[in-house]
Amino acid sequence: MADYLSSELIVKILSRLPSKSLLRCRSVCKSWKSLISSPEFIQTHLHNFNQLNSRNIVRCCLQPENREAYTVHLDDQHLTLDTPIDFPFSLTPDDYNYRNPFFTRIGCCNGVICLYNATSTRNEILLWNPSIRRKVTITPPVQPYRNYNRDHIFVFGFGYCNISDDYKVVRLVCDGITFSDRPEVEIYTVKTATWKTIMFPQDSNFCRILGDRSHVFLNGCVHWLAGDRDISQSSILTLEMSREVFGEIQLPDFHVKCPSMPVTITVVGDSLGLIYSFRPLFVCSSTYKIMVMKEYKIPTSWTLIYDVHFPDIDLGRALKLRNNGDLITTSCSCNLMIYNNETGCYTVDVCCRKSVKLYSISIDRYQESLALLDVGSDTHHQ
């Protein structure tokens, strides 16, 4: 083929193939194996293929089977089912208590899903690329924390460093009772398979990391919502993956005016976003306000882009605002719902059979990639 096609054209063709096809193409010849395994091609494929194939991945935690089901959906109006994904991992009864027999989802980046076994004594972390069925198993170090008598809360982050072409997992160990101590911070890098400790900023007022409000990876940084001890003040804590330096982004003025309104951090398009929602306990109504930061790290650029009130319906917990303006929520019964200004609200048929009870459901942008291609182990026979 090289006699008829230029190397540039070969790259353009191959970079638009699915990941599984590229795994087979690596067996064609040594030059193709070298090309497809190169960091430059992996990044080109990540961009080219997913630019033409916009999709989402939905995770359902099923009860009473106590198993996780993943499906890929097209990014069309009804999130049409594209393909199911075999989930090769399971927790044994020794690993979990029966209230939550599921992995904790940490994040998703470049097609790699990061999961945490929160209830096992091993505290294992899994990096899993379902496109090529590769996994990396990470065992966090056991550290002599400052006070053994205190309960500790683990908060995680996951992202990618484009300078070193490496994936990193961040673990913050927080005092879960008084929140008087600054978090201990540990970072794992995949290529070196090592953990190291970095310092949390001594001048920061924010010692309480709100990991239950989700975290996002954007523009090379992990973002968490953080607050002081009693959460009277809050902000967005950032960690730049390349330099491993913490930073802070101020929340919008709206947050100061309505500090009690629940908020989660998200990504809207290519911008950092905040989803505010108000759903009274004993009143069937719901209000959603979504703000985005038009210019990254410029607090004055926070802009309200979505403001909807439903006086007689509770749409549930907001998960995502799509690029077309649809709001995706999860209802009290954990169904996935879409609200569209023109067609109204409707339930999405995701990965679950009717009458099956859901423990939880989540949705992320899905990207096929070759990440973890030459590290970790295969999951075909798990």
CSV table of C-alpha atoms in Angstrom, one decimal:
chain,number,residue,atom,x,y,z
A,1,MET,CA,0.0,0.0,0.0
A,2,ALA,CA,2.9,2.3,0.7
A,3,ASP,CA,3.8,2.1,-3.0
A,4,TYR,CA,0.4,3.8,-3.9
A,5,LEU,CA,-0.5,5.9,-0.9
A,6,SER,CA,1.5,8.5,0.9
A,7,SER,CA,2.3,8.0,4.7
A,8,GLU,CA,0.1,11.1,5.4
A,9,LEU,CA,-2.9,9.5,3.6
A,10,ILE,CA,-2.4,6.2,5.4
A,11,VAL,CA,-2.5,8.0,8.7
A,12,LYS,CA,-5.7,9.8,7.7
A,13,ILE,CA,-7.4,6.5,6.7
A,14,LEU,CA,-6.2,4.5,9.7
A,15,SER,CA,-7.1,7.2,12.3
A,16,ARG,CA,-10.7,7.0,11.3
A,17,LEU,CA,-11.0,3.3,12.0
A,18,PRO,CA,-12.5,1.9,15.2
A,19,SER,CA,-10.1,0.9,18.0
A,20,LYS,CA,-10.8,-2.8,17.6
A,21,SER,CA,-10.0,-2.6,13.8
A,22,LEU,CA,-6.7,-0.9,14.6
A,23,LEU,CA,-5.7,-3.7,17.0
A,24,ARG,CA,-6.0,-6.1,14.0
A,25,CYS,CA,-4.2,-3.7,11.7
A,26,ARG,CA,-1.1,-3.8,14.1
A,27,SER,CA,-0.6,-7.4,12.8
A,28,VAL,CA,-0.3,-6.3,9.1
A,29,CYS,CA,3.3,-5.3,9.2
A,30,LYS,CA,6.0,-3.9,11.5
A,31,SER,CA,5.7,-0.4,10.2
A,32,TRP,CA,1.9,-0.3,10.9
A,33,LYS,CA,2.4,-1.7,14.4
A,34,SER,CA,5.0,1.0,15.1
A,35,LEU,CA,2.7,3.7,13.6
A,36,ILE,CA,-0.4,2.6,15.5
A,37,SER,CA,1.4,2.3,18.8
A,38,SER,CA,3.0,5.7,18.6
A,39,PRO,CA,1.8,8.5,20.9
A,40,GLU,CA,1.3,10.8,17.9
A,41,PHE,CA,-1.0,8.4,16.1
A,42,ILE,CA,-2.9,7.6,19.3
A,43,GLN,CA,-3.7,11.3,19.8
A,44,THR,CA,-4.6,11.7,16.1
A,45,HIS,CA,-7.0,8.8,16.3
A,46,LEU,CA,-8.6,10.1,19.4
A,47,HIS,CA,-9.4,13.3,17.6
A,48,ASN,CA,-10.3,12.1,14.2
A,49,PHE,CA,-12.4,9.1,15.0
A,50,ASN,CA,-14.5,10.7,17.8
A,51,GLN,CA,-15.0,13.9,15.8
A,52,LEU,CA,-17.0,11.8,13.3
A,53,ASN,CA,-18.6,9.5,16.0
A,54,SER,CA,-20.2,11.5,18.8
A,55,ARG,CA,-21.5,9.1,21.4
A,56,ASN,CA,-22.3,8.7,25.1
A,57,ILE,CA,-21.7,5.9,27.6
A,58,VAL,CA,-24.3,5.1,30.1
A,59,ARG,CA,-23.6,3.2,33.3
A,60,CYS,CA,-26.4,1.3,35.1
A,61,CYS,CA,-26.0,-0.3,38.5
A,62,LEU,CA,-28.6,-3.1,38.7
A,63,GLN,CA,-30.4,-4.5,41.7
A,64,PRO,CA,-31.0,-7.2,42.9
A,65,GLU,CA,-28.4,-8.7,40.5
A,66,ASN,CA,-25.7,-6.4,42.0
A,67,ARG,CA,-24.0,-5.9,38.7
A,68,GLU,CA,-23.0,-3.0,36.4
A,69,ALA,CA,-24.1,-2.7,32.8
A,70,TYR,CA,-22.6,-0.3,30.3
A,71,THR,CA,-24.0,0.7,26.9
A,72,VAL,CA,-22.9,3.1,24.2
A,73,HIS,CA,-25.5,5.5,22.8
A,74,LEU,CA,-25.5,7.7,19.7
A,75,ASP,CA,-25.6,11.4,20.5
A,76,ASP,CA,-29.0,11.9,18.7
A,77,GLN,CA,-32.3,13.2,20.1
A,78,HIS,CA,-33.3,9.9,21.8
A,79,LEU,CA,-29.8,8.7,22.7
A,80,THR,CA,-30.3,5.6,20.4
A,81,LEU,CA,-28.6,2.5,21.6
A,82,ASP,CA,-25.4,1.8,19.6
A,83,THR,CA,-23.9,-1.2,21.4
A,84,PRO,CA,-23.6,-2.8,24.8
A,85,ILE,CA,-20.2,-3.1,26.5
A,86,ASP,CA,-19.2,-6.2,28.4
A,87,PHE,CA,-18.2,-5.2,32.0
A,88,PRO,CA,-15.5,-7.7,32.9
A,89,PHE,CA,-15.2,-6.9,36.6
A,90,SER,CA,-17.2,-7.9,39.6
A,91,LEU,CA,-17.1,-7.6,43.4
A,92,THR,CA,-17.2,-10.7,45.6
A,93,PRO,CA,-19.3,-10.7,48.8
A,94,ASP,CA,-16.0,-10.3,50.7
A,95,ASP,CA,-15.5,-7.0,48.9
A,96,TYR,CA,-18.7,-5.2,49.6
A,97,ASN,CA,-21.5,-4.5,52.0
A,98,TYR,CA,-24.9,-5.2,50.6
A,99,ARG,CA,-26.0,-1.6,50.6
A,100,ASN,CA,-23.6,-0.7,47.8
A,101,PRO,CA,-22.1,-3.6,45.9
A,102,PHE,CA,-20.7,-1.5,43.1
A,103,PHE,CA,-17.5,0.2,42.1
A,104,THR,CA,-17.3,4.0,42.8
A,105,ARG,CA,-16.9,5.9,39.5
A,106,ILE,CA,-14.0,8.4,39.7
A,107,GLY,CA,-14.0,9.7,36.2
A,108,CYS,CA,-13.7,9.2,32.5
A,109,CYS,CA,-10.9,10.7,30.3
A,110,ASN,CA,-9.9,9.9,26.7
A,111,GLY,CA,-12.0,6.8,26.7
A,112,VAL,CA,-10.5,5.5,29.9
A,113,ILE,CA,-12.9,4.9,32.8
A,114,CYS,CA,-11.5,5.1,36.4
A,115,LEU,CA,-13.2,3.0,39.1
A,116,TYR,CA,-12.5,2.6,42.8
A,117,ASN,CA,-13.3,-0.4,45.0
A,118,ALA,CA,-14.3,1.6,48.0
A,119,THR,CA,-15.3,-1.3,50.3
A,120,SER,CA,-12.4,-3.6,49.8
A,121,THR,CA,-9.5,-3.7,52.2
A,122,ARG,CA,-7.3,-3.6,49.1
A,123,ASN,CA,-8.8,-0.2,48.0
A,124,GLU,CA,-8.0,-1.1,44.4
A,125,ILE,CA,-8.4,1.4,41.6
A,126,LEU,CA,-9.1,0.3,38.1
A,127,LEU,CA,-8.3,2.1,34.8
A,128,TRP,CA,-10.3,0.5,32.1
A,129,ASN,CA,-10.4,1.2,28.4
A,130,PRO,CA,-13.5,-0.8,27.0
A,131,SER,CA,-12.6,0.0,23.4
A,132,ILE,CA,-9.6,-2.2,23.5
A,133,ARG,CA,-10.4,-4.2,26.7
A,134,ARG,CA,-7.3,-3.1,28.6
A,135,LYS,CA,-7.1,-2.5,32.3
A,136,VAL,CA,-4.5,-1.2,34.8
A,137,THR,CA,-4.9,-2.2,38.4
A,138,ILE,CA,-3.6,0.2,41.0
A,139,THR,CA,-3.2,-0.5,44.7
A,140,PRO,CA,-2.9,2.7,46.7
A,141,PRO,CA,-0.2,2.9,49.4
A,142,VAL,CA,-1.0,2.5,53.1
A,143,GLN,CA,0.2,5.6,54.8
A,144,PRO,CA,0.5,6.4,58.6
A,145,TYR,CA,-1.9,9.3,58.6
A,146,ARG,CA,-1.7,11.9,61.4
A,147,ASN,CA,-4.3,10.4,63.7
A,148,TYR,CA,-5.4,6.7,63.5
A,149,ASN,CA,-8.5,7.6,65.7
A,150,ARG,CA,-10.1,9.8,63.0
A,151,ASP,CA,-12.2,8.7,60.1
A,152,HIS,CA,-10.7,9.6,56.8
A,153,ILE,CA,-12.4,10.5,53.6
A,154,PHE,CA,-10.8,9.6,50.3
A,155,VAL,CA,-11.4,12.0,47.4
A,156,PHE,CA,-10.1,11.1,43.9
A,157,GLY,CA,-9.3,12.8,40.6
A,158,PHE,CA,-8.3,11.3,37.3
A,159,GLY,CA,-6.8,13.0,34.2
A,160,TYR,CA,-4.2,13.1,31.5
A,161,CYS,CA,-0.9,15.0,31.2
A,162,ASN,CA,-0.3,15.9,27.5
A,163,ILE,CA,3.4,16.8,28.2
A,164,SER,CA,4.4,13.4,29.5
A,165,ASP,CA,1.7,11.6,27.5
A,166,ASP,CA,0.6,9.9,30.8
A,167,TYR,CA,-2.5,9.3,32.9
A,168,LYS,CA,-2.6,10.2,36.5
A,169,VAL,CA,-4.8,9.3,39.5
A,170,VAL,CA,-4.9,11.8,42.4
A,171,ARG,CA,-5.9,10.7,45.9
A,172,LEU,CA,-6.7,13.3,48.6
A,173,VAL,CA,-7.0,11.9,52.1
A,174,CYS,CA,-9.2,14.3,54.2
A,175,ASP,CA,-9.9,14.3,57.9
A,176,GLY,CA,-13.6,13.3,57.9
A,177,ILE,CA,-14.6,14.5,61.3
A,178,THR,CA,-13.2,18.0,62.2
A,179,PHE,CA,-11.7,18.9,58.8
A,180,SER,CA,-9.1,20.7,60.7
A,181,ASP,CA,-6.1,19.2,58.9
A,182,ARG,CA,-5.1,19.9,55.3
A,183,PRO,CA,-5.5,16.9,53.0
A,184,GLU,CA,-2.7,14.5,52.3
A,185,VAL,CA,-2.2,14.4,48.5
A,186,GLU,CA,-0.8,11.4,46.5
A,187,ILE,CA,-0.4,11.1,42.8
A,188,TYR,CA,-0.1,7.9,40.7
A,189,THR,CA,1.5,8.0,37.3
A,190,VAL,CA,0.7,5.1,34.9
A,191,LYS,CA,3.9,4.9,33.0
A,192,THR,CA,6.2,4.7,36.0
A,193,ALA,CA,3.6,2.7,38.1
A,194,THR,CA,4.6,4.7,41.2
A,195,TRP,CA,2.9,6.9,43.8
A,196,LYS,CA,4.4,10.1,45.1
A,197,THR,CA,3.3,12.7,47.7
A,198,ILE,CA,2.8,16.4,46.9
A,199,MET,CA,2.1,19.3,49.2
A,200,PHE,CA,-1.4,20.8,49.6
A,201,PRO,CA,-1.2,24.6,49.5
A,202,GLN,CA,-0.5,25.9,53.0
A,203,ASP,CA,-2.2,29.2,52.3
A,204,SER,CA,-5.5,27.7,51.1
A,205,ASN,CA,-8.6,28.2,53.2
A,206,PHE,CA,-10.3,25.2,51.7
A,207,CYS,CA,-9.6,21.9,53.6
A,208,ARG,CA,-12.9,20.2,52.8
A,209,ILE,CA,-13.0,18.7,49.3
A,210,LEU,CA,-16.6,18.0,48.2
A,211,GLY,CA,-16.0,14.8,46.3
A,212,ASP,CA,-19.7,13.9,46.4
A,213,ARG,CA,-20.4,16.9,44.1
A,214,SER,CA,-18.4,15.2,41.3
A,215,HIS,CA,-15.2,16.3,39.7
A,216,VAL,CA,-14.2,17.1,36.1
A,217,PHE,CA,-11.1,17.0,34.0
A,218,LEU,CA,-10.8,19.9,31.6
A,219,ASN,CA,-7.9,21.9,30.1
A,220,GLY,CA,-5.3,19.8,31.7
A,221,CYS,CA,-6.7,20.3,35.2
A,222,VAL,CA,-8.8,18.3,37.6
A,223,HIS,CA,-11.5,20.4,39.2
A,224,TRP,CA,-13.3,19.8,42.6
A,225,LEU,CA,-15.7,21.9,44.6
A,226,ALA,CA,-14.1,22.7,47.9
A,227,GLY,CA,-15.0,24.6,51.1
A,228,ASP,CA,-13.7,25.6,54.4
A,229,ARG,CA,-14.5,23.6,57.6
A,230,ASP,CA,-18.2,24.5,57.8
A,231,ILE,CA,-18.5,25.3,54.1
A,232,SER,CA,-19.3,28.9,54.8
A,233,GLN,CA,-17.0,29.7,51.9
A,234,SER,CA,-16.5,27.6,48.8
A,235,SER,CA,-14.6,27.7,45.6
A,236,ILE,CA,-13.3,25.4,42.8
A,237,LEU,CA,-10.0,23.7,43.6
A,238,THR,CA,-7.9,22.8,40.6
A,239,LEU,CA,-4.8,20.6,40.1
A,240,GLU,CA,-2.8,21.1,37.0
A,241,MET,CA,-1.7,17.6,35.9
A,242,SER,CA,1.5,18.6,34.1
A,243,ARG,CA,3.1,20.7,36.9
A,244,GLU,CA,1.1,19.1,39.7
A,245,VAL,CA,0.3,22.5,41.1
A,246,PHE,CA,-3.0,23.4,42.9
A,247,GLY,CA,-5.0,26.5,42.0
A,248,GLU,CA,-8.4,28.1,42.7
A,249,ILE,CA,-11.3,29.4,40.6
A,250,GLN,CA,-13.8,31.7,42.2
A,251,LEU,CA,-17.5,30.7,42.0
A,252,PRO,CA,-20.0,33.1,40.4
A,253,ASP,CA,-21.7,35.8,42.4
A,254,PHE,CA,-24.9,33.7,42.1
A,255,HIS,CA,-23.4,31.1,44.4
A,256,VAL,CA,-22.9,33.7,47.1
A,257,LYS,CA,-26.5,34.8,46.9
A,258,CYS,CA,-27.9,31.3,47.0
A,259,PRO,CA,-25.3,29.3,49.0
A,260,SER,CA,-27.9,26.6,50.0
A,261,MET,CA,-28.8,25.7,46.5
A,262,PRO,CA,-27.3,22.3,45.6
A,263,VAL,CA,-24.6,22.6,42.9
A,264,THR,CA,-22.5,20.1,40.9
A,265,ILE,CA,-19.5,20.8,38.7
A,266,THR,CA,-19.7,19.7,35.1
A,267,VAL,CA,-18.5,20.3,31.6
A,268,VAL,CA,-20.8,22.0,29.0
A,269,GLY,CA,-19.4,21.7,25.5
A,270,ASP,CA,-15.7,22.7,26.1
A,271,SER,CA,-16.4,25.0,29.0
A,272,LEU,CA,-16.4,24.5,32.8
A,273,GLY,CA,-19.9,24.5,34.1
A,274,LEU,CA,-22.0,24.5,37.3
A,275,ILE,CA,-25.5,22.9,37.6
A,276,TYR,CA,-27.7,24.4,40.3
A,277,SER,CA,-30.9,22.6,41.2
A,278,PHE,CA,-33.6,23.1,43.7
A,279,ARG,CA,-36.1,20.3,44.4
A,280,PRO,CA,-38.1,20.7,47.6
A,281,LEU,CA,-38.6,17.6,49.6
A,282,PHE,CA,-42.4,17.7,50.0
A,283,VAL,CA,-43.3,19.7,46.9
A,284,CYS,CA,-43.4,18.2,43.4
A,285,SER,CA,-41.4,21.0,41.6
A,286,SER,CA,-37.9,21.5,40.3
A,287,THR,CA,-35.7,24.4,39.2
A,288,TYR,CA,-32.5,24.2,37.2
A,289,LYS,CA,-29.9,26.9,36.6
A,290,ILE,CA,-26.7,26.2,34.6
A,291,MET,CA,-23.7,28.5,34.4
A,292,VAL,CA,-20.6,28.2,32.2
A,293,MET,CA,-17.3,30.0,32.4
A,294,LYS,CA,-16.9,31.5,28.9
A,295,GLU,CA,-13.2,32.3,29.4
A,296,TYR,CA,-11.4,29.7,31.4
A,297,LYS,CA,-10.1,30.8,34.8
A,298,ILE,CA,-11.8,34.3,34.4
A,299,PRO,CA,-14.4,34.5,37.1
A,300,THR,CA,-16.1,37.5,35.6
A,301,SER,CA,-17.0,35.3,32.6
A,302,TRP,CA,-19.5,33.1,34.5
A,303,THR,CA,-22.7,33.2,32.4
A,304,LEU,CA,-26.2,31.9,33.0
A,305,ILE,CA,-27.1,29.9,30.0
A,306,TYR,CA,-30.0,27.7,31.3
A,307,ASP,CA,-32.8,28.7,33.6
A,308,VAL,CA,-35.9,26.5,33.8
A,309,HIS,CA,-38.6,26.1,36.5
A,310,PHE,CA,-41.1,23.3,36.6
A,311,PRO,CA,-43.9,24.2,39.1
A,312,ASP,CA,-45.6,20.8,39.1
A,313,ILE,CA,-43.0,18.2,38.2
A,314,ASP,CA,-39.7,16.9,39.7
A,315,LEU,CA,-37.4,16.0,36.8
A,316,GLY,CA,-34.9,14.6,39.2
A,317,ARG,CA,-31.1,15.1,39.6
A,318,ALA,CA,-29.5,16.9,36.7
A,319,LEU,CA,-26.7,15.0,35.0
A,320,LYS,CA,-25.8,16.8,31.9
A,321,LEU,CA,-26.6,19.7,29.5
A,322,ARG,CA,-26.2,18.5,25.9
A,323,ASN,CA,-24.8,20.8,23.2
A,324,ASN,CA,-28.3,21.0,21.6
A,325,GLY,CA,-29.7,22.4,24.9
A,326,ASP,CA,-31.4,19.2,26.1
A,327,LEU,CA,-31.2,18.6,29.9
A,328,ILE,CA,-30.5,15.0,30.9
A,329,THR,CA,-31.7,14.0,34.4
A,330,THR,CA,-32.2,10.9,36.5
A,331,SER,CA,-35.5,10.4,38.2
A,332,CYS,CA,-36.2,9.1,41.7
A,333,SER,CA,-36.5,5.6,40.1
A,334,CYS,CA,-33.1,6.2,38.4
A,335,ASN,CA,-34.5,6.3,34.9
A,336,LEU,CA,-32.6,8.5,32.4
A,337,MET,CA,-34.8,11.4,31.3
A,338,ILE,CA,-34.4,14.1,28.6
A,339,TYR,CA,-36.1,17.4,28.7
A,340,ASN,CA,-36.4,19.2,25.3
A,341,ASN,CA,-37.9,22.6,24.9
A,342,GLU,CA,-40.0,21.5,21.9
A,343,THR,CA,-40.9,17.9,22.6
A,344,GLY,CA,-41.1,18.0,26.4
A,345,CYS,CA,-39.8,15.3,28.7
A,346,TYR,CA,-39.4,11.7,27.9
A,347,THR,CA,-37.7,8.6,29.4
A,348,VAL,CA,-34.7,7.0,27.5
A,349,ASP,CA,-34.6,3.3,27.0
A,350,VAL,CA,-31.1,2.5,28.2
A,351,CYS,CA,-29.3,-0.7,29.2
A,352,CYS,CA,-31.9,-2.0,31.6
A,353,ARG,CA,-34.8,-4.4,31.2
A,354,LYS,CA,-38.2,-3.3,32.4
A,355,SER,CA,-39.0,-4.0,36.0
A,356,VAL,CA,-35.3,-4.2,36.9
A,357,LYS,CA,-34.5,-2.0,39.9
A,358,LEU,CA,-31.7,0.6,39.4
A,359,TYR,CA,-29.4,1.6,42.2
A,360,SER,CA,-27.9,4.5,40.2
A,361,ILE,CA,-27.3,5.6,36.6
A,362,SER,CA,-24.8,8.0,35.0
A,363,ILE,CA,-23.8,9.3,31.6
A,364,ASP,CA,-20.5,10.5,30.1
A,365,ARG,CA,-19.1,11.4,26.8
A,366,TYR,CA,-17.7,8.3,25.2
A,367,GLN,CA,-14.5,8.3,23.2
A,368,GLU,CA,-12.9,5.4,21.5
A,369,SER,CA,-9.2,5.4,22.0
A,370,LEU,CA,-6.0,3.4,22.1
A,371,ALA,CA,-5.1,4.6,25.6
A,372,LEU,CA,-3.3,2.0,27.7
A,373,LEU,CA,-2.5,0.1,24.6
A,374,ASP,CA,0.9,-1.1,25.8
A,375,VAL,CA,0.4,-1.1,29.6
A,376,GLY,CA,-1.8,-3.1,31.9
A,377,SER,CA,-3.5,-6.4,31.0
A,378,ASP,CA,-6.2,-7.7,28.8
A,379,THR,CA,-9.8,-8.2,30.0
A,380,HIS,CA,-11.0,-10.7,27.5
A,381,HIS,CA,-10.9,-13.6,29.9
A,382,GLN,CA,-11.9,-11.8,33.1
